[in-house]
């Protein structure tokens, strides 16, 4: 009887061993390659103008066609293809100073009050060895301390955001409009009427919105 039990146990063990999954030697030797990720500051040594930039680009992104009817911002007074990216503030920033950093290194070409923006700064930079004009819109004009003609380095403070719905932002909400216009010409249009006109602009988020 004992022999019978022993034989049954051995049979069960043998069956279990046979049924256990077997891994091939090839699978055991596989190594997942380690891929070097790019630095959080994007190509061409550009950096975000605000912290958590990607989380702020939630309403008016590059190229979106805005009308008073479909706009995520109401009421809306503009219409056309959006030439830049709007970086929103977080709720706790509504009554605090929000500093805007230079996304690149280059000369300050313009600082002035512009209808539709309030305070605006324009910086001459290079992207892929080609000149671009970088537009920072809705700033408090008096906070832009650099003078036209002075060089601003990546990460330097350009200025602070204008107060919400004030003359500093020409009545607009508190946010940053960032535009990249190809070439050296200063073009302050926040919206254009056609996609062919939009082709003169570059999506800033490709360079300043790290994942």
Tab-separated table of C-alpha atoms in Angstrom:
chain	number	residue	atom	x	y	z
A	1	UNK	CA	0.000	0.000	0.000
A	2	UNK	CA	2.822	2.378	0.905
A	3	UNK	CA	4.508	1.664	-2.404
A	4	UNK	CA	1.261	2.547	-4.205
A	5	UNK	CA	1.081	5.931	-2.406
A	6	UNK	CA	4.717	6.669	-3.150
A	7	UNK	CA	4.230	5.825	-6.817
A	8	UNK	CA	1.145	8.097	-7.001
A	9	UNK	CA	3.021	10.953	-5.364
A	10	UNK	CA	5.920	10.545	-7.783
A	11	UNK	CA	3.528	10.539	-10.734
A	12	UNK	CA	1.825	13.719	-9.493
A	13	UNK	CA	5.191	15.460	-9.032
A	14	UNK	CA	6.294	14.390	-12.508
A	15	UNK	CA	3.063	15.721	-14.040
A	16	UNK	CA	3.409	19.043	-12.219
A	17	UNK	CA	7.010	19.449	-13.377
A	18	UNK	CA	5.947	18.686	-16.940
A	19	UNK	CA	3.134	21.259	-16.810
A	20	UNK	CA	5.246	24.088	-15.359
A	21	UNK	CA	5.967	26.814	-18.013
A	22	UNK	CA	9.461	26.741	-19.388
A	23	UNK	CA	11.309	29.890	-20.381
A	24	UNK	CA	13.605	29.647	-23.330
A	25	UNK	CA	17.253	30.545	-22.925
A	26	UNK	CA	16.801	33.311	-25.469
A	27	UNK	CA	14.115	34.984	-23.386
A	28	UNK	CA	16.197	34.775	-20.231
A	29	UNK	CA	19.117	36.485	-21.969
A	30	UNK	CA	17.090	39.425	-23.334
A	31	UNK	CA	18.221	42.832	-22.073
A	32	UNK	CA	16.007	45.911	-22.331
A	33	UNK	CA	18.184	48.719	-23.705
A	34	UNK	CA	18.428	51.910	-21.647
A	35	UNK	CA	17.511	54.884	-23.812
A	36	UNK	CA	19.004	58.232	-22.873
A	37	UNK	CA	16.206	60.767	-22.468
A	38	UNK	CA	16.737	64.393	-23.490
A	39	UNK	CA	17.195	67.012	-20.802
A	40	UNK	CA	14.027	68.733	-19.602
A	41	UNK	CA	15.218	71.917	-21.298
A	42	UNK	CA	14.333	71.253	-24.909
A	43	UNK	CA	16.522	71.247	-28.040
A	44	UNK	CA	18.341	74.445	-29.033
A	45	UNK	CA	18.779	75.302	-25.324
A	46	UNK	CA	15.257	76.633	-25.008
A	47	UNK	CA	13.521	76.418	-21.655
A	48	UNK	CA	9.949	76.898	-20.401
A	49	UNK	CA	8.878	80.469	-19.574
A	50	UNK	CA	6.969	79.261	-16.510
A	51	UNK	CA	7.158	76.214	-14.280
A	52	UNK	CA	4.899	73.281	-15.227
A	53	UNK	CA	4.509	74.820	-18.676
A	54	UNK	CA	2.832	71.795	-20.270
A	55	UNK	CA	0.163	71.772	-17.554
A	56	UNK	CA	-0.640	75.411	-18.263
A	57	UNK	CA	-1.222	75.077	-22.023
A	58	UNK	CA	-4.851	74.029	-21.660
A	59	UNK	CA	-7.062	76.543	-23.460
A	60	UNK	CA	-5.575	78.258	-26.487
A	61	UNK	CA	-2.896	76.118	-28.068
A	62	UNK	CA	-0.972	76.816	-31.263
A	63	UNK	CA	-3.022	76.850	-34.465
A	64	UNK	CA	-6.441	76.461	-32.844
A	65	UNK	CA	-9.131	78.320	-34.794
A	66	UNK	CA	-10.919	80.668	-32.417
A	67	UNK	CA	-14.265	82.343	-32.879
A	68	UNK	CA	-16.450	84.199	-30.369
A	69	UNK	CA	-18.729	81.160	-30.455
A	70	UNK	CA	-16.261	78.299	-29.908
A	71	UNK	CA	-13.617	79.975	-27.770
A	72	UNK	CA	-12.746	78.366	-24.419
A	73	UNK	CA	-12.538	81.934	-23.072
A	74	UNK	CA	-15.802	83.821	-22.777
A	75	UNK	CA	-16.556	86.486	-23.701
A	76	UNK	CA	-14.172	86.360	-26.692
A	77	UNK	CA	-13.207	89.401	-28.756
A	78	UNK	CA	-10.746	87.762	-31.173
A	79	UNK	CA	-11.048	85.444	-34.142
A	80	UNK	CA	-8.606	83.458	-36.271
A	81	UNK	CA	-5.850	80.888	-36.036
A	82	UNK	CA	-3.943	81.315	-32.788
A	83	UNK	CA	-0.301	82.124	-33.549
A	84	UNK	CA	1.120	81.133	-30.180
A	85	UNK	CA	0.419	79.228	-26.991
A	86	UNK	CA	-1.383	80.643	-23.973
A	87	UNK	CA	0.046	79.548	-20.634
A	88	UNK	CA	-2.602	79.838	-17.943
A	89	UNK	CA	-2.032	80.639	-14.282
A	90	UNK	CA	-2.943	78.278	-11.469
A	91	UNK	CA	-5.772	79.431	-9.136
A	92	UNK	CA	-3.386	80.284	-6.325
A	93	UNK	CA	-1.458	82.654	-8.624
A	94	UNK	CA	-4.335	85.013	-9.355
A	95	UNK	CA	-3.179	87.593	-6.807
A	96	UNK	CA	0.539	86.830	-6.699
A	97	UNK	CA	3.434	87.945	-8.878
A	98	UNK	CA	4.239	85.387	-11.586
A	99	UNK	CA	7.678	85.821	-13.112
A	100	UNK	CA	8.226	85.000	-16.780
A	101	UNK	CA	11.629	83.656	-17.782
A	102	UNK	CA	13.348	84.115	-21.127
A	103	UNK	CA	12.984	80.940	-23.184
A	104	UNK	CA	16.206	81.621	-25.108
A	105	UNK	CA	19.168	83.965	-25.300
A	106	UNK	CA	19.009	87.027	-27.490
A	107	UNK	CA	18.548	90.760	-27.775
A	108	UNK	CA	15.465	92.539	-26.485
A	109	UNK	CA	14.103	94.170	-29.630
A	110	UNK	CA	10.917	95.749	-28.304
A	111	UNK	CA	9.006	96.494	-25.134
A	112	UNK	CA	5.828	98.503	-25.349
A	113	UNK	CA	2.122	98.638	-24.608
A	114	UNK	CA	0.083	97.008	-27.388
A	115	UNK	CA	-3.679	96.849	-27.867
A	116	UNK	CA	-4.889	93.309	-27.220
A	117	UNK	CA	-1.872	92.432	-25.098
A	118	UNK	CA	-1.029	95.136	-22.626
A	119	UNK	CA	2.710	94.926	-21.993
A	120	UNK	CA	4.717	93.088	-24.662
A	121	UNK	CA	8.369	92.089	-24.941
A	122	UNK	CA	9.950	90.847	-28.172
A	123	UNK	CA	13.276	89.017	-28.149
A	124	UNK	CA	15.472	88.053	-31.111
A	125	UNK	CA	16.638	84.427	-30.843
A	126	UNK	CA	17.808	81.566	-33.046
A	127	UNK	CA	16.034	78.253	-33.540
A	128	UNK	CA	17.802	75.547	-35.543
A	129	UNK	CA	20.266	78.273	-36.609
A	130	UNK	CA	17.450	80.347	-38.088
A	131	UNK	CA	16.320	83.717	-36.657
A	132	UNK	CA	12.994	83.996	-34.867
A	133	UNK	CA	11.207	86.744	-32.979
A	134	UNK	CA	9.864	85.604	-29.607
A	135	UNK	CA	6.759	87.433	-28.388
A	136	UNK	CA	5.874	87.550	-24.691
A	137	UNK	CA	2.386	89.000	-24.311
A	138	UNK	CA	0.294	90.231	-21.340
A	139	UNK	CA	3.197	91.371	-19.180
A	140	UNK	CA	3.245	94.245	-16.735
A	141	UNK	CA	5.143	96.727	-18.879
A	142	UNK	CA	6.941	98.425	-15.972
A	143	UNK	CA	8.302	95.036	-14.829
A	144	UNK	CA	10.353	94.607	-18.027
A	145	UNK	CA	13.588	96.049	-16.651
A	146	UNK	CA	15.888	95.271	-19.587
A	147	UNK	CA	16.291	97.994	-22.172
A	148	UNK	CA	15.811	97.531	-25.884
A	149	UNK	CA	19.119	96.475	-27.398
A	150	UNK	CA	20.280	94.632	-24.282
A	151	UNK	CA	20.977	90.908	-24.383
A	152	UNK	CA	18.818	88.614	-22.274
A	153	UNK	CA	20.034	85.125	-21.396
A	154	UNK	CA	17.968	81.960	-21.175
A	155	UNK	CA	16.322	81.824	-17.770
A	156	UNK	CA	16.585	85.549	-17.047
A	157	UNK	CA	13.423	87.197	-15.782
A	158	UNK	CA	11.742	89.029	-18.667
A	159	UNK	CA	9.041	90.507	-16.440
A	160	UNK	CA	5.930	89.530	-14.503
A	161	UNK	CA	2.450	88.751	-15.751
A	162	UNK	CA	0.024	91.651	-15.791
A	163	UNK	CA	-2.825	91.732	-13.292
A	164	UNK	CA	-6.001	89.875	-14.215
A	165	UNK	CA	-8.412	91.865	-16.422
A	166	UNK	CA	-6.552	95.113	-15.906
A	167	UNK	CA	-4.959	97.738	-18.109
A	168	UNK	CA	-1.710	95.773	-17.699
A	169	UNK	CA	-3.245	92.988	-19.827
A	170	UNK	CA	-5.535	95.254	-21.886
A	171	UNK	CA	-8.497	93.753	-20.070
A	172	UNK	CA	-7.533	90.136	-20.725
A	173	UNK	CA	-7.236	87.355	-18.151
A	174	UNK	CA	-3.908	86.885	-16.415
A	175	UNK	CA	-1.848	84.557	-18.617
A	176	UNK	CA	1.180	84.479	-20.918
A	177	UNK	CA	0.872	84.492	-24.700
A	178	UNK	CA	4.086	83.116	-26.196
A	179	UNK	CA	4.680	83.317	-29.938
A	180	UNK	CA	7.569	82.274	-32.203
A	181	UNK	CA	7.583	84.185	-35.504
A	182	UNK	CA	10.007	83.115	-38.225
A	183	UNK	CA	12.623	85.627	-39.297
A	184	UNK	CA	13.659	88.976	-37.874
A	185	UNK	CA	10.434	90.863	-38.588
A	186	UNK	CA	8.463	91.811	-35.485
A	187	UNK	CA	4.910	90.586	-36.003
A	188	UNK	CA	2.626	90.951	-33.005
A	189	UNK	CA	-0.491	89.367	-34.473
A	190	UNK	CA	-2.048	86.962	-31.993
A	191	UNK	CA	-4.358	85.537	-34.670
A	192	UNK	CA	-4.208	85.172	-38.444
A	193	UNK	CA	-6.955	84.484	-40.971
A	194	UNK	CA	-5.465	81.565	-42.890
A	195	UNK	CA	-3.276	78.510	-42.443
A	196	UNK	CA	-0.861	79.879	-45.033
A	197	UNK	CA	-0.289	82.910	-42.784
A	198	UNK	CA	0.059	80.571	-39.804
A	199	UNK	CA	2.971	78.847	-41.567
A	200	UNK	CA	5.090	81.901	-40.692
A	201	UNK	CA	4.837	80.882	-37.044
A	202	UNK	CA	6.231	77.962	-35.030
A	203	UNK	CA	4.524	76.055	-32.229
A	204	UNK	CA	6.442	77.136	-29.090
A	205	UNK	CA	5.312	74.039	-27.203
A	206	UNK	CA	7.529	71.896	-29.403
A	207	UNK	CA	10.454	73.507	-27.582
A	208	UNK	CA	9.258	74.776	-24.209
A	209	UNK	CA	6.646	72.248	-23.034
A	210	UNK	CA	8.661	69.324	-21.618
A	211	UNK	CA	6.763	66.103	-20.974
